[in-house]
Coordinates of C-alpha atoms and ligand atoms in Angstrom, one line a residue:
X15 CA 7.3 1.8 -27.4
X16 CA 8.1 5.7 -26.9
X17 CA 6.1 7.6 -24.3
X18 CA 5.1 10.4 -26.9
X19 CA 2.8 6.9 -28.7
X20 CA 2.1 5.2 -25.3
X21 CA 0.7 9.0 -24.3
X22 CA -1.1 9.3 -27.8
X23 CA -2.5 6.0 -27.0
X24 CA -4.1 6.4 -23.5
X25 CA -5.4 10.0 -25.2
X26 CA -7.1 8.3 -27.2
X27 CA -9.5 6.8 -24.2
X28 CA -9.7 10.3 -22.8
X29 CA -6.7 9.9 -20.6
X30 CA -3.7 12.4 -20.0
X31 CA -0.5 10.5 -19.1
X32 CA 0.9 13.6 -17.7
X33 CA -1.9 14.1 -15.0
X34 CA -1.3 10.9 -13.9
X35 CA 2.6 11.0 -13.7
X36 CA 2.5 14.3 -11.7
X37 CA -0.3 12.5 -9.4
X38 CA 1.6 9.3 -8.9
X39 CA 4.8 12.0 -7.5
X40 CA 2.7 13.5 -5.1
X41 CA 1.5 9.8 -3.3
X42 CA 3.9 8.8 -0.6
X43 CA 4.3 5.7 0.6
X44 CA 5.1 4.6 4.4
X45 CA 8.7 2.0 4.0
X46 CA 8.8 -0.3 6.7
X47 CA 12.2 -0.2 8.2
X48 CA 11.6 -4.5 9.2
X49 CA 12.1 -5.5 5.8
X50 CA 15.7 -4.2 5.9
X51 CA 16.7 -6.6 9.6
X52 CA 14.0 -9.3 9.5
X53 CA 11.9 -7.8 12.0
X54 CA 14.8 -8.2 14.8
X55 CA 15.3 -4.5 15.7
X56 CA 18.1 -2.8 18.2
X57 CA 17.3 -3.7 21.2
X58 CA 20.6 -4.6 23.3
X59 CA 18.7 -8.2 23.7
X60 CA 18.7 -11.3 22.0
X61 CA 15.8 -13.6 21.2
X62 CA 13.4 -13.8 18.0
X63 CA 10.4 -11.7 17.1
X64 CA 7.7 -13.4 18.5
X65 CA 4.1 -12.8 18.4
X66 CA 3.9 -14.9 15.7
X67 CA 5.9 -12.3 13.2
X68 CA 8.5 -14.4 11.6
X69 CA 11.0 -13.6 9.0
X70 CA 12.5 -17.1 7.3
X71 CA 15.7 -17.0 5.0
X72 CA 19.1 -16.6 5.5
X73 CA 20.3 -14.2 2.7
X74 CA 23.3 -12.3 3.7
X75 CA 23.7 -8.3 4.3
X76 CA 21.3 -8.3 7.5
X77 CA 21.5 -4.4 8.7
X78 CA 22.3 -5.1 12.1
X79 CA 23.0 -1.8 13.1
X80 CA 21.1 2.0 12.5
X81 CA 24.0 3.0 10.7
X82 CA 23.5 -0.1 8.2
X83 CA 19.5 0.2 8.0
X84 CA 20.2 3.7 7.4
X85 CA 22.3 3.2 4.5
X86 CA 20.1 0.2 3.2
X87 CA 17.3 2.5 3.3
X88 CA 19.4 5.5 1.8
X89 CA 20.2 3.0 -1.0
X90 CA 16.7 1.9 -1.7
X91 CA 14.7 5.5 -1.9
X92 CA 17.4 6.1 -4.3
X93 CA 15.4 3.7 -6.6
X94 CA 12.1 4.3 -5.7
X95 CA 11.1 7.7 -8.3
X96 CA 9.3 10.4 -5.5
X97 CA 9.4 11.7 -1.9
X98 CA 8.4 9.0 0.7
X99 CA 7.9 8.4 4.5
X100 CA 10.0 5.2 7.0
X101 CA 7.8 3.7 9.3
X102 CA 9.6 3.1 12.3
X103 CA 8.9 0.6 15.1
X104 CA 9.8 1.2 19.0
X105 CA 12.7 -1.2 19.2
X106 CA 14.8 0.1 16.4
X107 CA 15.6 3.0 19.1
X108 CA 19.7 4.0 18.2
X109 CA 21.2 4.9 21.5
X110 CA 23.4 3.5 23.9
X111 CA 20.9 3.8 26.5
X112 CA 19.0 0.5 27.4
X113 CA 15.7 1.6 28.5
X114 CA 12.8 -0.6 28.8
X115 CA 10.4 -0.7 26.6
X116 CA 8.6 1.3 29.4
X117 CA 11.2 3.8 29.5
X118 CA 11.3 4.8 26.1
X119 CA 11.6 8.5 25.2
X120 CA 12.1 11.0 22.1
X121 CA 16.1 11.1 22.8
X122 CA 16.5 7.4 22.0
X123 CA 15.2 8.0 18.5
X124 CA 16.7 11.4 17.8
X125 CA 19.6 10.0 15.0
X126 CA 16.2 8.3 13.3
X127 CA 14.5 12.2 12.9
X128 CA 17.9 13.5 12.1
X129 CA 18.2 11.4 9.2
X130 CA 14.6 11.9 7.9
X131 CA 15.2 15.6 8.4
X132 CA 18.3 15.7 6.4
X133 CA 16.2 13.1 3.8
X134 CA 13.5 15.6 3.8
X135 CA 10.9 12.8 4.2
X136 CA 8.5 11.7 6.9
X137 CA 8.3 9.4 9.8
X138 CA 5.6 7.3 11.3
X139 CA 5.6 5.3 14.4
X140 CA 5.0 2.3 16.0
X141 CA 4.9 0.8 19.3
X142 CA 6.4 -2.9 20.3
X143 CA 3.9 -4.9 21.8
X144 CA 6.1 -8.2 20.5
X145 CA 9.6 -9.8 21.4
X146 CA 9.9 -9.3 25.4
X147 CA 9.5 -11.1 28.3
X148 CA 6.1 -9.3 29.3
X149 CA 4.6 -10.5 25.8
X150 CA 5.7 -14.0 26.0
X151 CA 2.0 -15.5 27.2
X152 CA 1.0 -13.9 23.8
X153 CA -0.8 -11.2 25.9
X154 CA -0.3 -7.8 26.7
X155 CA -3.0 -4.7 26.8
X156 CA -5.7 -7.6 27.3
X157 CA -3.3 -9.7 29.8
X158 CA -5.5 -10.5 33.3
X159 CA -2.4 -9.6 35.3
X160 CA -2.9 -5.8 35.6
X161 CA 0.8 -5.1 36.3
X162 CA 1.6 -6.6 32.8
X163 CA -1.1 -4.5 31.6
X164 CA 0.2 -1.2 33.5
X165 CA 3.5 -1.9 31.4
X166 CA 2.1 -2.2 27.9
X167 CA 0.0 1.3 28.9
X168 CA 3.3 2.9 29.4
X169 CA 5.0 1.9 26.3
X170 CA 2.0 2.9 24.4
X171 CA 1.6 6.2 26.3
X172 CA 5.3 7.0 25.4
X173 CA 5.1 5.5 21.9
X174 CA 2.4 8.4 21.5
X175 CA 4.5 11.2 23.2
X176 CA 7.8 10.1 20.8
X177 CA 4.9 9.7 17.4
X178 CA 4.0 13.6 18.5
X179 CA 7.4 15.0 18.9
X180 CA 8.6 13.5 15.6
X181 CA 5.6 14.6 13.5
X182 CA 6.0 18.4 15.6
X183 CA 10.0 18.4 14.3
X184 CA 9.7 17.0 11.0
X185 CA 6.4 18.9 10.6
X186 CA 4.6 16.0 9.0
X187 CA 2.1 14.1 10.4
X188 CA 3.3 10.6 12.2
X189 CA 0.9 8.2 12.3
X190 CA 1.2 6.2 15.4
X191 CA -0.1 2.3 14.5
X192 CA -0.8 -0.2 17.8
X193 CA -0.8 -3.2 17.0
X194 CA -0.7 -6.2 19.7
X195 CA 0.0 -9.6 19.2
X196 CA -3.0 -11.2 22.1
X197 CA -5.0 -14.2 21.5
X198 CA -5.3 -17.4 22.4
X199 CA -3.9 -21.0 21.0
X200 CA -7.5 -22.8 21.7
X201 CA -10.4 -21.8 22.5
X202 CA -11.3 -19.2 25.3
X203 CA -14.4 -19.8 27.6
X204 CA -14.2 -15.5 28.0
X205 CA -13.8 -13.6 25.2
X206 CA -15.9 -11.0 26.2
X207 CA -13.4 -10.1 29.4
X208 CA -10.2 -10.2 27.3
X209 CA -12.0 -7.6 24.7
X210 CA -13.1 -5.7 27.9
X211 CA -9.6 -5.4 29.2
X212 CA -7.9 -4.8 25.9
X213 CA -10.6 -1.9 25.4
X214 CA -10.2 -0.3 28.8
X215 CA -6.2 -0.6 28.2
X216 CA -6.5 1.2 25.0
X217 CA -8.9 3.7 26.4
X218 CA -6.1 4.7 29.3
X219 CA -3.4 4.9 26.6
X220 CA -4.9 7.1 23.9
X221 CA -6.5 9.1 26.9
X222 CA -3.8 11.8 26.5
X223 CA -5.3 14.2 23.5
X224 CA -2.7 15.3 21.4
X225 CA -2.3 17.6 18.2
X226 CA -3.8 15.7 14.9
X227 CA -1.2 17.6 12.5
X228 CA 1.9 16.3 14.7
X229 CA 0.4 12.7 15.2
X230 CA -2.6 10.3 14.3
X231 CA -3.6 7.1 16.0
X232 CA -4.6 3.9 14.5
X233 CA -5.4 0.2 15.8
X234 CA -4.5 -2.9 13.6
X235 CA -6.6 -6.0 13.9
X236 CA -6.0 -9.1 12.8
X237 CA -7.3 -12.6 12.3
X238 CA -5.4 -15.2 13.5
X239 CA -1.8 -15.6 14.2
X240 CA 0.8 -18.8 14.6
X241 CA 0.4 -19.6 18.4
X242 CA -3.3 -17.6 18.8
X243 CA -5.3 -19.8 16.1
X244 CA -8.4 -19.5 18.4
X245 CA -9.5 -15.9 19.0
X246 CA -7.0 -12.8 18.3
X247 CA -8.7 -10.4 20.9
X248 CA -7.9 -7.6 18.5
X249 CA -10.2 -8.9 15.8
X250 CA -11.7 -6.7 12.7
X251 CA -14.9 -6.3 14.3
X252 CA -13.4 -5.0 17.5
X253 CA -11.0 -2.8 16.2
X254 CA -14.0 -1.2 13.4
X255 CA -16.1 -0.7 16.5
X256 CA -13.4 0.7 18.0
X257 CA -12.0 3.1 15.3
X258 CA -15.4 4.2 14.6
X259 CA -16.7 5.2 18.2
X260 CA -13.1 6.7 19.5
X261 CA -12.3 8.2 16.0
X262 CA -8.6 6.5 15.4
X263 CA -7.8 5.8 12.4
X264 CA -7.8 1.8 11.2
X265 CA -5.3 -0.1 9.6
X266 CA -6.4 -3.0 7.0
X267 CA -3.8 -5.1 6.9
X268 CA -4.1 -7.6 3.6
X269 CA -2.4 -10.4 5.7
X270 CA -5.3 -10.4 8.5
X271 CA -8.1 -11.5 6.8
X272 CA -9.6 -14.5 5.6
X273 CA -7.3 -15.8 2.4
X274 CA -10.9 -15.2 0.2
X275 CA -11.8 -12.3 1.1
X276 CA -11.3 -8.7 -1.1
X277 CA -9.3 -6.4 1.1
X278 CA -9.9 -3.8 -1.7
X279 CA -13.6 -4.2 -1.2
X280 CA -13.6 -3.0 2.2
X281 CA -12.1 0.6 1.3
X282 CA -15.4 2.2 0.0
X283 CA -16.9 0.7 3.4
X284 CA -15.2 1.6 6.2
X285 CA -14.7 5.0 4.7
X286 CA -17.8 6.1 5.2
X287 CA -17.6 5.9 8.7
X288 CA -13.9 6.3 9.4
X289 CA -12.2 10.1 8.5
X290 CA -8.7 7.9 7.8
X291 CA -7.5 4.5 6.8
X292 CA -4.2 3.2 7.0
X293 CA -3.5 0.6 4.8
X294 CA -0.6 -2.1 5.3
X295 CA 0.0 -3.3 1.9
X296 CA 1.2 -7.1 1.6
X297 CA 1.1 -10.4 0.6
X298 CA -0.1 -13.5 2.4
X299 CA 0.4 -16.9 0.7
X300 CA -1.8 -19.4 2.5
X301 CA -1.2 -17.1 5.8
X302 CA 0.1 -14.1 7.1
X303 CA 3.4 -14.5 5.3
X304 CA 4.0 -11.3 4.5
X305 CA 5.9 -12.0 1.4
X306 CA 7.0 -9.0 -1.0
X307 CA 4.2 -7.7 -2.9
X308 CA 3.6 -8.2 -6.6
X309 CA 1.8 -6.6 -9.4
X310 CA -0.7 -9.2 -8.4
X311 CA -4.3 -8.9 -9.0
X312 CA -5.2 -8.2 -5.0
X313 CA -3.2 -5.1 -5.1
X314 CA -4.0 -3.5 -8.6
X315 CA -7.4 -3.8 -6.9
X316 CA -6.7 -2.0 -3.8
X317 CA -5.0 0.7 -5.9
X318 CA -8.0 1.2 -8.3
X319 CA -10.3 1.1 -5.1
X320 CA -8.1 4.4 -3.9
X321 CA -8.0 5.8 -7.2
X322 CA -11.5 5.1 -7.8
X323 CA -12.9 6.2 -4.7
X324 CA -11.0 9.7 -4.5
X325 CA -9.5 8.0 -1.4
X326 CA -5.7 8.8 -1.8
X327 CA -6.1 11.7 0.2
X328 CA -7.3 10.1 3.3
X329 CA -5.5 6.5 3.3
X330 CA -1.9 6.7 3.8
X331 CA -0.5 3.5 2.1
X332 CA 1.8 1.4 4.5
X333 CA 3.7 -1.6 3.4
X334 CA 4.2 -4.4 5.5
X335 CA 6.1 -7.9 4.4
X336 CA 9.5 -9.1 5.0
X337 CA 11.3 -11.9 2.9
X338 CA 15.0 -12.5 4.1
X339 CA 15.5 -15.2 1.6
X340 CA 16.0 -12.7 -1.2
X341 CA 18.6 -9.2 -1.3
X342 CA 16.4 -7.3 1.9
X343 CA 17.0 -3.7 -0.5
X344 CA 15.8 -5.4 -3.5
X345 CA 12.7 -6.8 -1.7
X346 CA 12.2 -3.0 -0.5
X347 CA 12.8 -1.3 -4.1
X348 CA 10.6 -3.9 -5.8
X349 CA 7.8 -4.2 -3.3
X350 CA 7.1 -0.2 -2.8
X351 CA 7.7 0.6 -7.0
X352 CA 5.0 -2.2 -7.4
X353 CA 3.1 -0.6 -4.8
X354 CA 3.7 2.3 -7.5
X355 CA 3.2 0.8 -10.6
X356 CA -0.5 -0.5 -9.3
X357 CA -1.1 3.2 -8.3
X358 CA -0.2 4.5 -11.8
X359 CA -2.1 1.4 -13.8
X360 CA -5.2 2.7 -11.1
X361 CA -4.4 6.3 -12.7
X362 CA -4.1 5.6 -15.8
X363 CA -8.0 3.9 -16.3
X364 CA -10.5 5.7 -18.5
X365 CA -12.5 5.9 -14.6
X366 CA -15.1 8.5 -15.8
X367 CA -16.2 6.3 -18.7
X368 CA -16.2 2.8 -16.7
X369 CA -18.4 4.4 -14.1
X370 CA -20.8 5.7 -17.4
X371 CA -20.7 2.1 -18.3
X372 CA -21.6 0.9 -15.0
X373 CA -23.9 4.0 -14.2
X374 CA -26.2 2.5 -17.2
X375 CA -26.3 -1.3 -16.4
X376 CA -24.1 -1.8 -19.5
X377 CA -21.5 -4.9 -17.7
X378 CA -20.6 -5.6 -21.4
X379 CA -18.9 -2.5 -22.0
X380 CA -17.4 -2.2 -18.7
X381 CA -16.0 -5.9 -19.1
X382 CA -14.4 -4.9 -22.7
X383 CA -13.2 -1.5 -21.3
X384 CA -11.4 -2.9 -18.2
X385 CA -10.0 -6.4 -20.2
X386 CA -9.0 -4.5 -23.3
X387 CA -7.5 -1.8 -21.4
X388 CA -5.4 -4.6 -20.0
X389 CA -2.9 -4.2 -23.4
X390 CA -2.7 -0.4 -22.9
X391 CA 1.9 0.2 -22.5
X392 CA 1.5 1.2 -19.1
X393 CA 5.1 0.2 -18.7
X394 CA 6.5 2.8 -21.5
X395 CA 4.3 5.5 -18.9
X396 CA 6.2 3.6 -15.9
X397 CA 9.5 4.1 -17.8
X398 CA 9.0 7.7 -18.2
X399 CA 8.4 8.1 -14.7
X400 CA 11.3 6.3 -13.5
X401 CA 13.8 8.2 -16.0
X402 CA 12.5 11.3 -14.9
X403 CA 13.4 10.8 -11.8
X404 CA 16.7 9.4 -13.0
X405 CA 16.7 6.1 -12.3
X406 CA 17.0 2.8 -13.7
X407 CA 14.4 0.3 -15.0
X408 CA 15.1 -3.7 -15.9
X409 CA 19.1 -4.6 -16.6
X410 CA 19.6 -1.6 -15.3
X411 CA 17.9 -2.0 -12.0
X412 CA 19.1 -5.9 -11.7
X413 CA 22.4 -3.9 -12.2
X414 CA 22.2 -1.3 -9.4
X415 CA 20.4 -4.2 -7.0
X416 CA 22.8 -6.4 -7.4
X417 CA 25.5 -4.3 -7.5
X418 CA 24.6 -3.1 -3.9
X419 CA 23.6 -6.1 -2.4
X420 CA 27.0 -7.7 -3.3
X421 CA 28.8 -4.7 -1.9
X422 CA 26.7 -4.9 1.4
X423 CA 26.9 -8.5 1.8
X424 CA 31.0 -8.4 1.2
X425 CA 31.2 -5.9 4.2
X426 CA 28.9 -7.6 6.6
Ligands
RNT2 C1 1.7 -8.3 12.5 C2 1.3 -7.0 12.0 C3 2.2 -5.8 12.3 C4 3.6 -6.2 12.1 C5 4.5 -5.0 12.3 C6 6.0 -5.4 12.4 O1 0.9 -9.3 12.1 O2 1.0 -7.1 10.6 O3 1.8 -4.7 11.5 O4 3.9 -6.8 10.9 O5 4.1 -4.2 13.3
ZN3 ZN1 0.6 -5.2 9.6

């Protein structure tokens, strides 16, 4: 179908195509550099991710340098229609320097804001609290030993420092997102002190006040993780309280909840008492397995929740899952345009009458609204947008993918 009848046809329900096109251009999305290595980083040691982040598969063309994430990264945005943002973690520093990850500093990640600068896109941030030595016992900010604690402080102190000099030079907000792996593999007699400790620790390291147009703060929680099945100090409740009282923003992960329950649902809630949200959009099958996310119903959802809720300006969309058993571009390109592709279904909905429908009690109307709105050719809009922007859809993209993946895998 041509986009001049797939236009006529949403008109028809009262929506303009062209509003939502310009819209979806304007929504960036946060790419997480760890799809591109499997979450190993360029640390100058060896050892796996820990902290119960694990990326399975063997697919060839692992970046294993800056220089090769770079270009994998270069490569994908140049299939991804629209202006975006790389979420960058501590230990994908690019320097010959081997600081500790207490001894991290702005320098070390220099090339990294180079590159975005040049790229004209964004950066956000975030510290390691996974894959050392001082993270092994599956604690860190809530570990008894207050040494191990005093190091964790530091990296996040100077994870916060690097997060504000990278928004100040790029001129874009960076939003800084702590996440720590602690918890325990069966069941603690104290949870209280761990929480305690974890708070205070977090309290010492966001103590510093810094400017909220160079750099924003926000916690992660989680609920369970391989090797802390028991109690995850870090868990929703703490980090809502937690957000809420100090005024950080939260991250919703969709891997770090119960499999049943509706991430999307939470949106509308925790907005009212939060100013941002950070979402990190994924897919967990069964667990946390971050695998690459679909058109699936759970994100169309969460994309209609933001749509819905006028809450696009406030959440800045993350994406967080790592498949190495597939081309590690591909799974980039295809997770963040689906990311898309749910945002421009979400803006493409006859909103104004479903909420008339449901304003009035009538669930009948609503119900036929939303199911036969499922045949509308949202993908002749979606093929607009991604010519416009000059680049390819279906054959086309399997063509480009593969064409780079093969060319990447021969040289590595
Ligand atoms: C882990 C969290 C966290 C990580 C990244 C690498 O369960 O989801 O966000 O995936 O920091
Ligand atoms: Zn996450």
């Amino acid at each position: 179908m041509s986009y001049q009848t797939a236009k006529a046809a949403f008109a028809e329900w009262g929506v303009d195509t062209e509003t939502a096109l310009d819209r979806l251009t304007r929504i960036p999305i946060s790419v997480h550099c760890w799809q591109g290595d499997d979450v190993v980083g360029f640390e100058q040691t060896s050892g796996t991710s820990g902290g119960g982040i694990q990326a399975t598969g063997n697919h060839p063309g692992r970046a294993r340098t800056p220089d090769e994430l770079r270009a994998d990264l270069q490569f994908a945005f140049s299939m991804i229609p629209g202006k975006h943002r790389l979420n960058l973690h501590a230990m994908y520093l690019d320097t010959d320097a081997t600081p500790d990850r207490d001894e991290i500093e702005f320098e070390h990640f220099a090339p990294w804001v180079d590159w975005a600068g040049q790229q004209g896109i964004g950066l956000d941030f975030n510290p390691t609290f996974f894959a050392h030595a001082k993270a092994d016992d599956n604690l860190t900010l809530s570990h008894p030993d207050p040494g191990i604690r005093a190091f964790w402080i530091e990296h996040g102190k100077r994870s916060r420092d690097i997060a504000s000099r990278i928004g100040a030079t790029l001129g874009l907000p960076c939003v800084n997102n702590i996440w720590v792996p602690d918890g325990y593999k069966d069941t603690p007699i104290d949870r209280l002190s761990a929480r305690k400790r974890l708070e205070t620790s977090l309290d010492t390291l966001l103590a510093d006040t810094h400017d909220k147009t160079h750099m924003r703060d926000a916690v992660e929680s989680k609920l369970f993780g391989i090797g802390v099945e028991a109690c995850t100090v870090g868990s929703h409740e703490f980090y809502m309280g937690y957000a809420i009282r100090k005024g950080t923003l939260l991250c919703l992960d969709m891997g770090h909840f119960h499999p049943t329950e509706n991430i999307a649902d939470k949106l509308s809630s925790v907005a009212l008492s939060l100013d941002e949200i950070l979402l990190h959009v994924s897919r967990p099958m069964r667990w946390d397995s971050d695998h690459v996310i679909l058109q699936s119903d759970d994100i169309l959802q969460m994309a209609q929740e933001l749509v819905s809720t006028d809450l696009l300006g406030r959440t800045h969309i993350g994406l967080d899952f790592f498949d190495a058993t597939i081309s590690r571009t591909a799974a980039w390109v295809i997770g963040t345009r689906n990311m898309q592709k749910a945002l421009l279904r979400a803006l493409l909905m006859p909103l104004d009458q479903l909420k008339s429908a449901e304003a009035a009690l009538d669930f009948t109307t609503r119900l036929t609204m939303t199911e036969e709105f499922k045949d509308m050719p949202f993908g002749a809009v979606w093929t607009e947008f991604t010519t416009r922007a000059d680049m390819p859809n279906g054959l086309g993209l399997i063509k480009e993918l593969d064409r780079y993946q093969t060319s990447v895998s021969g040289r590595r």
